[in-house]
Short mmCIF file of C-alpha atoms in Angstrom, two decimals:
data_model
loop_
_atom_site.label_atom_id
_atom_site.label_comp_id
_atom_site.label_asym_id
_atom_site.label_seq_id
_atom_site.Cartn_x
_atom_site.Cartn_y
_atom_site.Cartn_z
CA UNK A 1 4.15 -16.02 22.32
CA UNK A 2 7.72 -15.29 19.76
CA UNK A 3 7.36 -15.82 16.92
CA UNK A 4 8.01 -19.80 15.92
CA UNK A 5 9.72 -19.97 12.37
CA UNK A 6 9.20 -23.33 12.71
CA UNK A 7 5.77 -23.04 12.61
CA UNK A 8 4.89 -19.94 11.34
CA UNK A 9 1.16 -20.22 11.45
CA UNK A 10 0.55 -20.79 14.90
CA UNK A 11 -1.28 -18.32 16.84
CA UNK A 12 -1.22 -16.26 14.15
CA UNK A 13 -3.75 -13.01 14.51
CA UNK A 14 -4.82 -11.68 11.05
CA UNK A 15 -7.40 -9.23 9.51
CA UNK A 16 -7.88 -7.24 12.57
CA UNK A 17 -7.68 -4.09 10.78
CA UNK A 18 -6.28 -0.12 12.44
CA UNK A 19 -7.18 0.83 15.71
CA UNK A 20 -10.26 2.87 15.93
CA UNK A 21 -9.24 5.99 15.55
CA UNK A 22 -11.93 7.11 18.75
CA UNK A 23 -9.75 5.47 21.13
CA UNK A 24 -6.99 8.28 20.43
CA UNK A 25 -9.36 11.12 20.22
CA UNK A 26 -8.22 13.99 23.49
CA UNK A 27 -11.46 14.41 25.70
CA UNK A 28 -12.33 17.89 24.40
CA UNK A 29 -12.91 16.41 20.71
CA UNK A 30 -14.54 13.55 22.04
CA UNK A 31 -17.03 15.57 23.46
CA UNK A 32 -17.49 17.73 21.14
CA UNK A 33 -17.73 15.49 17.76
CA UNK A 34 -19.89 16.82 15.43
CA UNK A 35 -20.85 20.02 17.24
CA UNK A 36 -17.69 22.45 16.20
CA UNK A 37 -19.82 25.75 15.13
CA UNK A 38 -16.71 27.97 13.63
CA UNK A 39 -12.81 28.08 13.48
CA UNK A 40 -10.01 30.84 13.74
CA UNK A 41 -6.28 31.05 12.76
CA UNK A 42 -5.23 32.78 15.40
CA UNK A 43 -1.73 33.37 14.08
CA UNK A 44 0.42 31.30 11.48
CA UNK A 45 0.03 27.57 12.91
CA UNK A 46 -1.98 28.62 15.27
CA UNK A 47 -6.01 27.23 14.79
CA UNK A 48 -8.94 27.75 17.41
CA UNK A 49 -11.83 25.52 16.90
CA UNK A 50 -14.71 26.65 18.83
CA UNK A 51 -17.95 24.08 20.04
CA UNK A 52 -21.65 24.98 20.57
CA UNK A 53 -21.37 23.93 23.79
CA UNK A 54 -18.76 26.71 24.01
CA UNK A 55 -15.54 24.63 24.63
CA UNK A 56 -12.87 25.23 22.93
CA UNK A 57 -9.75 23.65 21.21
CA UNK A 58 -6.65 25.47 20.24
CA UNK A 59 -4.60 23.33 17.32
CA UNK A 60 -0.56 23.85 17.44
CA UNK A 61 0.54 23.18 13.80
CA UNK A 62 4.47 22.26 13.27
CA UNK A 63 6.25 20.79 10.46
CA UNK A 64 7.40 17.26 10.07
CA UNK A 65 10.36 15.90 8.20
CA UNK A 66 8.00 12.88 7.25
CA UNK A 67 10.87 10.54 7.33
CA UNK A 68 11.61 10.23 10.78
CA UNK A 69 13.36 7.86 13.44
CA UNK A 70 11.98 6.66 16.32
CA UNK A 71 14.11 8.95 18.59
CA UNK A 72 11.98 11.96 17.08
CA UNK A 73 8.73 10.36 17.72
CA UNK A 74 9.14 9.91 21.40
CA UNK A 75 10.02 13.38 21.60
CA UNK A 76 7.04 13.91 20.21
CA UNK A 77 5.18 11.42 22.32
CA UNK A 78 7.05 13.79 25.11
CA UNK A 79 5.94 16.71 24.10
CA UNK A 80 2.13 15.40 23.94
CA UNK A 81 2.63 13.94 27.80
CA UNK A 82 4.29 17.58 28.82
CA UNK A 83 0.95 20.07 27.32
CA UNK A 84 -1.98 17.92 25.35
CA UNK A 85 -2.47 15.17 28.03
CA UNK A 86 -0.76 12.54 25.63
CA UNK A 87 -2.57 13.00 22.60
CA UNK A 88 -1.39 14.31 18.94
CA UNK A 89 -2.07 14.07 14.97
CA UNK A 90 -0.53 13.94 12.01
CA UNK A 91 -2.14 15.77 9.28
CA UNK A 92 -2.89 14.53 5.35
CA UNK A 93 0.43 16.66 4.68
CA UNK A 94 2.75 15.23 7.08
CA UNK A 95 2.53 17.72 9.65
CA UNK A 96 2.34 17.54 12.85
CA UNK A 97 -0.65 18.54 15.27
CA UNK A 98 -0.79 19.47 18.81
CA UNK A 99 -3.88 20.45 20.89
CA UNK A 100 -4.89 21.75 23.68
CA UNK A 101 -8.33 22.71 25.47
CA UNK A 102 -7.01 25.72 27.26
CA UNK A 103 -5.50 29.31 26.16
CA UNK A 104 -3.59 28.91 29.23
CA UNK A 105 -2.04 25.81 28.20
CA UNK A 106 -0.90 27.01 23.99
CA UNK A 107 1.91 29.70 25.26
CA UNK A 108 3.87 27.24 27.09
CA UNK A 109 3.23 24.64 24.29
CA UNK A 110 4.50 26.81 21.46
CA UNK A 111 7.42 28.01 23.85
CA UNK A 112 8.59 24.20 24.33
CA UNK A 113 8.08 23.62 20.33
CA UNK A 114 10.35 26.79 19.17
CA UNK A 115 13.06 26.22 21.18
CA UNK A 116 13.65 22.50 20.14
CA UNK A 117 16.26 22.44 17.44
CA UNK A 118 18.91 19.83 16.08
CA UNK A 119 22.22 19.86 16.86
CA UNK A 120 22.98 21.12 13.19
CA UNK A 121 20.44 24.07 13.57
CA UNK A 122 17.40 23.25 12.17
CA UNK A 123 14.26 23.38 13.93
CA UNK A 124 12.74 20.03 14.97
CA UNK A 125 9.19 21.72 15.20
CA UNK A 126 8.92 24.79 12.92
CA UNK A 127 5.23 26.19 13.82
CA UNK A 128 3.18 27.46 10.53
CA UNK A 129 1.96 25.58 7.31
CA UNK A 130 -1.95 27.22 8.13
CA UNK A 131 -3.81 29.62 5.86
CA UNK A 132 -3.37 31.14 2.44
CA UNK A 133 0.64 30.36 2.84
CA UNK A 134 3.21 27.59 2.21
CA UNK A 135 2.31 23.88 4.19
CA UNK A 136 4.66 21.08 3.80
CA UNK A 137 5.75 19.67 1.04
CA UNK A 138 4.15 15.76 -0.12
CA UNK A 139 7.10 13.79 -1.11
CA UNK A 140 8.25 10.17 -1.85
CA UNK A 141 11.08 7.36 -1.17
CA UNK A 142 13.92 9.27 -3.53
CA UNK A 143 17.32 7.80 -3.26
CA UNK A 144 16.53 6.72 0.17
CA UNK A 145 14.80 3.66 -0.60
CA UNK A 146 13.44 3.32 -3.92
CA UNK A 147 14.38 1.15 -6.95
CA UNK A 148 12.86 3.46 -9.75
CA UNK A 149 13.69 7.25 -8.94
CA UNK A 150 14.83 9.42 -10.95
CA UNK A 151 15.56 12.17 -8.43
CA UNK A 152 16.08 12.18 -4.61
CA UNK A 153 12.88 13.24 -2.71
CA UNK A 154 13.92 14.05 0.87
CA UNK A 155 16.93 15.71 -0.31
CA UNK A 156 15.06 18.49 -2.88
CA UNK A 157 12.11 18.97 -0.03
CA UNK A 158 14.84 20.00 2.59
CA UNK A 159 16.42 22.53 -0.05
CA UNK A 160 13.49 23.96 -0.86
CA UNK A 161 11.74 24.38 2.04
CA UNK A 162 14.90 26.22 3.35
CA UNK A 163 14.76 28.42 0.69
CA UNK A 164 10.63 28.82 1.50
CA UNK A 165 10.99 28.37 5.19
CA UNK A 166 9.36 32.47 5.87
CA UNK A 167 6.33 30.97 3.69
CA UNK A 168 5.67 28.40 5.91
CA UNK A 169 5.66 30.40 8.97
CA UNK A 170 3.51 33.18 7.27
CA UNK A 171 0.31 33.74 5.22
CA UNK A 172 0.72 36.04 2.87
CA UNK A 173 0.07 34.64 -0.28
CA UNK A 174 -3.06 35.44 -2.39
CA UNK A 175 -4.18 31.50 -1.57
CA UNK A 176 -2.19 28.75 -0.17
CA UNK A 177 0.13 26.77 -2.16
CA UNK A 178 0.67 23.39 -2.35
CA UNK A 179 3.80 21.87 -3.26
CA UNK A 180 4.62 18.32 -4.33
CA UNK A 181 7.66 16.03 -5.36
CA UNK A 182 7.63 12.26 -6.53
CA UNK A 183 10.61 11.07 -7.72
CA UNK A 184 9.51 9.25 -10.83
CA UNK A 185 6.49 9.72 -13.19
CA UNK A 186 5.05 7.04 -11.44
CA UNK A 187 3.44 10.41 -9.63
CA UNK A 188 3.59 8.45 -6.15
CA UNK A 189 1.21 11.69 -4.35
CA UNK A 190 -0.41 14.44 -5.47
CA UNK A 191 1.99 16.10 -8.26
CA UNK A 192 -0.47 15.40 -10.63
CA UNK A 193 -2.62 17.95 -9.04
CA UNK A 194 -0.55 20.61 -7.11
CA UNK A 195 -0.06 24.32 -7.33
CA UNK A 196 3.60 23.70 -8.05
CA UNK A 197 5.38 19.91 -8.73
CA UNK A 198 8.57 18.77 -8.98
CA UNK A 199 8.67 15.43 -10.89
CA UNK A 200 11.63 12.92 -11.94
CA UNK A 201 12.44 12.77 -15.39
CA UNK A 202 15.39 10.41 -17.73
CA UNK A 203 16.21 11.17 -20.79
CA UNK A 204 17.78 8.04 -22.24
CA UNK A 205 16.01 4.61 -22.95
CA UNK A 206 16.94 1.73 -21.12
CA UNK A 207 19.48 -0.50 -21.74
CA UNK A 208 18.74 -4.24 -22.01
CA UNK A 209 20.45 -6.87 -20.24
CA UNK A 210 19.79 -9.51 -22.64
CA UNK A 211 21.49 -12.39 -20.32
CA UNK A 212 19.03 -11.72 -17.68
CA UNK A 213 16.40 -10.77 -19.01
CA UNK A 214 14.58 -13.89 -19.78
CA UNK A 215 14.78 -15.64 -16.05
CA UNK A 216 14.26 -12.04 -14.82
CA UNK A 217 10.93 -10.77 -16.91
CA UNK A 218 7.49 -11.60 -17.86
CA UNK A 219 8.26 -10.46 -21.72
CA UNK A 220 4.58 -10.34 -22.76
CA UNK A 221 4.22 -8.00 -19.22
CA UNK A 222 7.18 -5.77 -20.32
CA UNK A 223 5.37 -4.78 -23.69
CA UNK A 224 2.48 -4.61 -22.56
CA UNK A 225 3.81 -1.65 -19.80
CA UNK A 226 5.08 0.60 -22.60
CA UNK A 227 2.26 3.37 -23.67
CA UNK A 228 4.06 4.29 -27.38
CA UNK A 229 4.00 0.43 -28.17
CA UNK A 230 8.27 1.06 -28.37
CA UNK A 231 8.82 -2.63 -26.85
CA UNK A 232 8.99 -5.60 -29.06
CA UNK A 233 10.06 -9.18 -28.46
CA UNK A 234 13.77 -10.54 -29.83
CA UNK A 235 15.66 -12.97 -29.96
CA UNK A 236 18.94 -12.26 -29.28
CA UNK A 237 22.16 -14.58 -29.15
CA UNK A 238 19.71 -17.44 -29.29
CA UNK A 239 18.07 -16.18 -25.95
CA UNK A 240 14.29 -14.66 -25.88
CA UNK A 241 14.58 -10.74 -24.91
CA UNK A 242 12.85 -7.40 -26.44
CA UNK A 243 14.40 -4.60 -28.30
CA UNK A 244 12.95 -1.09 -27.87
CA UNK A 245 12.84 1.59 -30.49
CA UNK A 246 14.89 4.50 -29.35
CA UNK A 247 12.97 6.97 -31.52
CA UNK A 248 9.09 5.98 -30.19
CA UNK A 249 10.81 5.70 -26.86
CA UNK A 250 9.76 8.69 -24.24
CA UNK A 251 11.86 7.60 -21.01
CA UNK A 252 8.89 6.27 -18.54
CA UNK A 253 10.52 3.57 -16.80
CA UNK A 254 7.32 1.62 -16.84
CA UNK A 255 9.21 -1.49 -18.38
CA UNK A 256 11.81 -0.96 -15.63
CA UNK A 257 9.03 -1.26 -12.97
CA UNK A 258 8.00 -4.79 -14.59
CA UNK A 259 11.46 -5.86 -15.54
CA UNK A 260 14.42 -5.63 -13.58
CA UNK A 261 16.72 -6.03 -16.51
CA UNK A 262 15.86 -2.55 -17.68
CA UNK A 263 17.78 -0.35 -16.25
CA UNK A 264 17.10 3.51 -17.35
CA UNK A 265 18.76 5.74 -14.40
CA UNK A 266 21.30 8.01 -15.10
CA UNK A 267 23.74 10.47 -13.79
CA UNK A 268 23.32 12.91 -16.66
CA UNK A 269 20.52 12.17 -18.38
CA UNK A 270 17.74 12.03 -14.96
CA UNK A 271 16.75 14.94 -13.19
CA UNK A 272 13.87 17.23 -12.59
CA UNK A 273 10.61 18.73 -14.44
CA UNK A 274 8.57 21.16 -13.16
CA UNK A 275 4.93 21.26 -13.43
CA UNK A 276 2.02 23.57 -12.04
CA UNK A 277 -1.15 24.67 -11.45
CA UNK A 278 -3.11 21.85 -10.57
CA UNK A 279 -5.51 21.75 -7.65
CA UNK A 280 -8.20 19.05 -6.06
CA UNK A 281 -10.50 21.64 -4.16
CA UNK A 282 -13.78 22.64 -6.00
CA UNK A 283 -13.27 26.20 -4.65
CA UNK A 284 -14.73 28.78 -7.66
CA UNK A 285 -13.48 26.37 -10.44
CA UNK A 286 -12.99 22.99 -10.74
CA UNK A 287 -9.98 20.16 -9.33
CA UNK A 288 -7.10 20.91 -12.68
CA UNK A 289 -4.11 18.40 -13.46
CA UNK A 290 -0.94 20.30 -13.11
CA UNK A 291 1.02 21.23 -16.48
CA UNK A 292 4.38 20.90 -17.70
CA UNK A 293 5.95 24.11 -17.49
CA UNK A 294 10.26 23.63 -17.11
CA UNK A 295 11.14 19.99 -19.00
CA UNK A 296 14.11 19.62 -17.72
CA UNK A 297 16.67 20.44 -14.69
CA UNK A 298 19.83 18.28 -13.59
CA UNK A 299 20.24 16.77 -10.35
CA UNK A 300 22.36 18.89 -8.20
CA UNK A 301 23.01 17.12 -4.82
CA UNK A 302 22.91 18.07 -2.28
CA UNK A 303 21.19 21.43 -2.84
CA UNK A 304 19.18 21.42 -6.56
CA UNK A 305 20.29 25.23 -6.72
CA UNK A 306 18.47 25.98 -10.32
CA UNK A 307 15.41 23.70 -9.17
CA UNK A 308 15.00 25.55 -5.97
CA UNK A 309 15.64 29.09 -8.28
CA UNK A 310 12.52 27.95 -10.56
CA UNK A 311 10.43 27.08 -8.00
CA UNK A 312 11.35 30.75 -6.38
CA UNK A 313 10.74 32.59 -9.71
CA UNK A 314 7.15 30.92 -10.56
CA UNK A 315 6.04 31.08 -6.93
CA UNK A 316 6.73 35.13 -6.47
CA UNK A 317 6.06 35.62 -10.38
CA UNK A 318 2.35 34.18 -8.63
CA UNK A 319 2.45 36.06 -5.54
CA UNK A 320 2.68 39.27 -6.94
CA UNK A 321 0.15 39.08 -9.63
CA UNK A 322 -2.52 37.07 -8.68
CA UNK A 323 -5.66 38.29 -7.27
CA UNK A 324 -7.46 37.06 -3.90
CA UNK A 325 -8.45 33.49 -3.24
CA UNK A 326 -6.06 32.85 -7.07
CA UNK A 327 -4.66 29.42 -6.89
CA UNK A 328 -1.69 28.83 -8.97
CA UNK A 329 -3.41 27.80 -11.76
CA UNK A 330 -6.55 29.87 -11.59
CA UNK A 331 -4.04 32.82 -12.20
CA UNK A 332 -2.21 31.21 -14.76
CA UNK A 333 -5.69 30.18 -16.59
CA UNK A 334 -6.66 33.75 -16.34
CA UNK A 335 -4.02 35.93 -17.24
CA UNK A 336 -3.35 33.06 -20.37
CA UNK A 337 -0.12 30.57 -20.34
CA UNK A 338 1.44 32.91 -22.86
CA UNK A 339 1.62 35.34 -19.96
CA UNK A 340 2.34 32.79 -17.19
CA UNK A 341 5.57 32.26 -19.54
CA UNK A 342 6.14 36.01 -19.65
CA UNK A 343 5.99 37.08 -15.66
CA UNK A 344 7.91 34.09 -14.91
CA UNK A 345 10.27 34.20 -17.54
CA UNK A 346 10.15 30.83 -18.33
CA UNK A 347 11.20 29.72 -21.74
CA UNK A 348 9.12 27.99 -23.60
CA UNK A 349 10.46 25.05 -25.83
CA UNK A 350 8.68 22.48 -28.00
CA UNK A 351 8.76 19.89 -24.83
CA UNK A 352 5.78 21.53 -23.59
CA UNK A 353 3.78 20.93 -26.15
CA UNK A 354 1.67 17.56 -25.94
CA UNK A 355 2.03 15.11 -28.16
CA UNK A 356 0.56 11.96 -26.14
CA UNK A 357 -2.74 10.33 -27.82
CA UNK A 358 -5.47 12.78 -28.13
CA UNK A 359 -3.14 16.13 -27.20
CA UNK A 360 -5.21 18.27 -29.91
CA UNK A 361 -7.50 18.99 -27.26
CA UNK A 362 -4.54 20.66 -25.72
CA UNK A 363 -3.31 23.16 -28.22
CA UNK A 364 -5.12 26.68 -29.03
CA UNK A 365 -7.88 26.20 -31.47
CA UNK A 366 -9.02 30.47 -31.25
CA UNK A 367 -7.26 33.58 -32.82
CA UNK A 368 -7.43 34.20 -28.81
CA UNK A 369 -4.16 35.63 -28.05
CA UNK A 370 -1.95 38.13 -26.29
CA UNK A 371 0.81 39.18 -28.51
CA UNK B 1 24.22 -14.20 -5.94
CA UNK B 2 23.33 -16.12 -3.13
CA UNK B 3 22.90 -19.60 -3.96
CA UNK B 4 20.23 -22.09 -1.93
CA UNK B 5 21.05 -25.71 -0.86
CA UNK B 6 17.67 -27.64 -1.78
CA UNK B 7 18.23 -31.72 -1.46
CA UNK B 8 21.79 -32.12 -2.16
CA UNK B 9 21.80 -29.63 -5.30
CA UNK B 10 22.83 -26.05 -5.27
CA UNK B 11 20.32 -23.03 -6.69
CA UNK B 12 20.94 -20.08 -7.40
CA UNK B 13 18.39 -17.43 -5.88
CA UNK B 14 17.97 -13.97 -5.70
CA UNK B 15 17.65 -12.16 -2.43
CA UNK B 16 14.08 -12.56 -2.00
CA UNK B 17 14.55 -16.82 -2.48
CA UNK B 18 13.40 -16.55 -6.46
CA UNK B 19 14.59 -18.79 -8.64
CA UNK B 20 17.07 -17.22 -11.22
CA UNK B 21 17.51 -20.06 -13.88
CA UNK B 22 14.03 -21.04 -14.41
CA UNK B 23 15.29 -23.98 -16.43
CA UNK B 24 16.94 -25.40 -13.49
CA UNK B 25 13.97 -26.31 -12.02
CA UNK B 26 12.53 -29.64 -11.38
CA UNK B 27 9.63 -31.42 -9.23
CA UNK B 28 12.60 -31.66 -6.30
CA UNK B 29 13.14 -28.27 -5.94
CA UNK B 30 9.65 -27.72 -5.62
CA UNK B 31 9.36 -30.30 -2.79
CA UNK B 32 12.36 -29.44 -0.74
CA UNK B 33 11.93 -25.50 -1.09
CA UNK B 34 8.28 -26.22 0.69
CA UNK B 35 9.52 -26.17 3.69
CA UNK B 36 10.82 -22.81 3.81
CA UNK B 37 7.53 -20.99 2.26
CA UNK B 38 5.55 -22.73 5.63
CA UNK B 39 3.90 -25.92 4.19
CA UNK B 40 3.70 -28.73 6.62
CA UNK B 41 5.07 -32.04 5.35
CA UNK B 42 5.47 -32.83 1.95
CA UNK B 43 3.28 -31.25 -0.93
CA UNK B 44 0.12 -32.69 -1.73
CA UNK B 45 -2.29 -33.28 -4.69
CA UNK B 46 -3.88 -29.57 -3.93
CA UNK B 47 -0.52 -28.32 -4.04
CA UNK B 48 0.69 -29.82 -7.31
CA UNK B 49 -2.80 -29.07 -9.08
CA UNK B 50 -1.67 -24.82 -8.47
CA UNK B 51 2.30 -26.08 -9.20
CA UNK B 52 1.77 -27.32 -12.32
CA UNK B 53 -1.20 -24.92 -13.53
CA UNK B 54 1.45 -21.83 -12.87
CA UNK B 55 3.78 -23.65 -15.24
CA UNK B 56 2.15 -24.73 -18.01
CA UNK B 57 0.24 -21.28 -18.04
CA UNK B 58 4.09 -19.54 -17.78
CA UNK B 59 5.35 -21.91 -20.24
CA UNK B 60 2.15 -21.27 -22.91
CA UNK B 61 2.29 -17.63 -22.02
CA UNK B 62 5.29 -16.52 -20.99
CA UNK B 63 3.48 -14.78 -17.87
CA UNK B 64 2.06 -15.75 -14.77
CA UNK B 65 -1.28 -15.96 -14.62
CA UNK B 66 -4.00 -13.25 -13.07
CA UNK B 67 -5.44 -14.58 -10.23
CA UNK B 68 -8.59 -14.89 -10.99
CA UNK B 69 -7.77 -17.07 -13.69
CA UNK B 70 -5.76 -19.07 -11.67
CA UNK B 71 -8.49 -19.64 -8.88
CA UNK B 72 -11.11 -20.46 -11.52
CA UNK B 73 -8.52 -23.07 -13.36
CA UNK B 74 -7.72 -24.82 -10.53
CA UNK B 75 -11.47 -24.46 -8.72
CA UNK B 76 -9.39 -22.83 -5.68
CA UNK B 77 -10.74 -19.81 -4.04
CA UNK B 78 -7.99 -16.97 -3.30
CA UNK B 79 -8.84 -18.95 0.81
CA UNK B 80 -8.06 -22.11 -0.56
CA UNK B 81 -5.15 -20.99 -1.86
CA UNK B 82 -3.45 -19.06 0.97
CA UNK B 83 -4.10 -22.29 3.19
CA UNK B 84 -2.44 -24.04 0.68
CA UNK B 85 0.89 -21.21 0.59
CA UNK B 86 0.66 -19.47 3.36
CA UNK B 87 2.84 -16.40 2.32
CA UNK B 88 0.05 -16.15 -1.12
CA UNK B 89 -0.04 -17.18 -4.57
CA UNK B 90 2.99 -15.15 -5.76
CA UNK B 91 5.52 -15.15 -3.10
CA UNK B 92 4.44 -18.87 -2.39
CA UNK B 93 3.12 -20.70 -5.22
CA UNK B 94 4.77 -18.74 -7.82
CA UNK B 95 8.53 -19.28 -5.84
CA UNK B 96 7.91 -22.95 -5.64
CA UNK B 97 6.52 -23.05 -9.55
CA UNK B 98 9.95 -21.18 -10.85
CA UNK B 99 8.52 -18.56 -11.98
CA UNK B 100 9.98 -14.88 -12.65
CA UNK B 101 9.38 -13.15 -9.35
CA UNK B 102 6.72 -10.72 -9.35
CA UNK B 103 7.25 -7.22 -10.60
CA UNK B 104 5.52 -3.59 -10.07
CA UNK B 105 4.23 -2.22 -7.60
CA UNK B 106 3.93 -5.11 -5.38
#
């Protein structure tokens, strides 16, 4: 039955929840749920999962764009028909998973993926993103589609993962790095807890469109979103409204998310901060919150050359130095952030230094130091 | 701004069919904009109990109500409520109340 606008209830189906995922599973992991004994990466992308019952299922890893028509999903869908018997995954990062049961079957497979390309060049199905190297990068709406952003998402992944694109297709790094963007401190993802994070920043407080703003805004909502207390209620030209105090103001956006008449974006004053060494695994140490290491970068459409730099000079400034099995901020923890500022060359300004709440926790209470 | 046509009177609306001067509103708005949110005939006791709760709370408070609050006001359940406006509390009830359209990250 269509749809009926005129009666929009009818034969409605509701609450039926996803599909289980078992009905998608290919035969070889249906069979062997549960019983998988060991795994190998053969090569970068390249996984073998082996069963006690001695079967065995080799896992073709290729990057995804995330954002992606439906065009390139049927060629994926093609792809799956042509070598895994119709089946596929998508992994927690956005990439892409192909599998088959049979050695015989993963040359042809990884032949088909490498050769597929876009008309401008890039590859539609770059294999890598296994191992102690570079995976794909989590990301959010950006200019594409959101209302808050401060930065573009899509855009800065592209640049830097063209920059990084030898990382993803190799594993040589002392332990594998994750990467993350959201576009506004909203943290949409994980760059609260990545190796390195590229986060959307403004500088300048909103400004308040007083005419609005009363048919537009819950008011008592719009103070209560600001976390330094900087929104007050007004009256102004008769009309209810709020003022905010430019000097306890730190340029969230949270009273733009519940008020539309708050505008904050803007062309000079938004752009990107860099933060790193956060992690969620319990490997050795414990899951850290990435830190605030760069404050501030503009936005350079279409290529964010000194954000892409950055990222470069922390990453290899890592690489280099950092011992075995080192995440990102294992190495930073150990060598001391004093250091981490040295090798990477970093400057450190007074922005770094937290000043939110309870931030003496965060400051060095020991004579502990490296000059 | 796009403007609505609701029983001979023009309204002005924002894309999503919000009401955007919330003193414009009256009990006819209400009644004609029904319609359009899914409610079959006109709006009934059950209807007005949640209509006028949302505005006398928005008018005390200058917010909408949580929903909780609003289901134990009215003696509602969150089911009652959705049979009541099909498309929910906020982009139903809310709409027809004239209230500020909902905000975060909805």
């Amino acid at each position: 039955m269509g749809f009926d606008p005129k009666n929009p209830l009818k034969d409605r189906i509701t609450d039926i929840g996803p599909r289980d995922y078992k009905e998608f599973l290919p035969p070889v992991i249906k069979e062997n749920w549960g019983k998988w004994l060991y795994h190998e990466i053969l090569e970068p992308g390249v996984l073998m999962h082996v069963s006690e019952t001695g079967a065995k299922v080799y896992t073709v890893r290729v990057g995804g764009s995330r954002l992606m028509s439906v065009t390139h999903i049927r060629e994926i869908c093609d792809i799956a028909d042509k070598h895994c018997g119709g089946k596929l995954r998508f992994t927690t990062r956005n990439n892409i998973e192909f599998m088959v049961d049979d050695e015989s079957k993963l040359k042809p497979l990884m032949k088909d993926l490498e050769k597929r390309e876009f008309a401008g060049g890039s590859k539609k199905f770059p294999r890598g993103g296994t191992g102690s190297g570079l995976t794909n990068i989590v990301h959010t709406q950006g200019w594409i589609h959101c209302h808050t952003p401060a930065i573009d998402a899509s855009g800065i992944v592209k640049a830097v993962m063209d920059e990084l694109y030898d990382e993803f297709q190799n594993m040589r790094f002392p332990a594998h790095v994750r990467i993350s963007l959201a576009c506004c401190l909203n943290m949409c993802g994980a760059v609260h807890c990545s190796d390195i994070a590229i986060l959307g920043v403004h500088r300048k407080p909103p400004i308040i469109d007083h005419e609005n703003l009363p048919n537009m805004c819950e008011i008592p909502m719009t103070i209560a979103a600001c976390p330094t207390g900087a929104i007050r209620p007004a009256t102004v030209d008769g009309k209810k409204s709020v003022t905010v105090n430019k000097e306890r103001c730190m340029f969230c956006g949270n009273c733009y998310t519940m008020c539309p008449s708050m505008p904050l974006a803007d062309e000079e004053g938004s752009g990107v901060a860099l933060l790193v060494g956060g992690k969620i695994s319990n490997r050795i140490t414990q899951p850290k919150f990435s830190k605030l290491v760069v404050p501030f970068l503009p936005n350079e459409p279409p290529r964010w050359p000194q954000t892409v730099d950055a990222i470069k000079k922390i990453l290899y400034a890592y690489v280099e130095d950092a011992k075995k099995y080192e995440r990102l901020g294992d190495w930073a923890e150990r060598i001391g952030w004093e250091r981490f500022f040295e090798k990477t060359g970093l400057p450190f300004t007074d922005h770094l230094i937290d000043d939110y709440r309870f931030a003496y926790t965060t400051w060095r209470t020991s004579t502990q130091f490296k000059f | 701004m796009p403007t609505i046509n609701l029983a001979g009177k023009t309204y002005e609306v924002d894309e999503d069919g919000f009401l955007q001067e919330l003193d414009k509103w009256s009990e006819d708005f209400a009644s004609a904009y029904a319609k359009e949110e899914g409610i079959d005939g006109a709006l009934t006791d059950e209807h007005w109990k949640v209509i006028n709760y949302l505005r006398d709370y928005y008018a005390k408070f200058g917010i909408a109500p949580m929903i909780r609050k609003l289901c134990k006001e009215t003696g509602f359940d969150l089911k009652k409520i959705y049979e009541l406006f099909p498309s929910g509390p906020a982009k139903g009830a809310c709409k027809l109340a004239g209230l500020a359209k909902p905000t975060g990250c909805v």
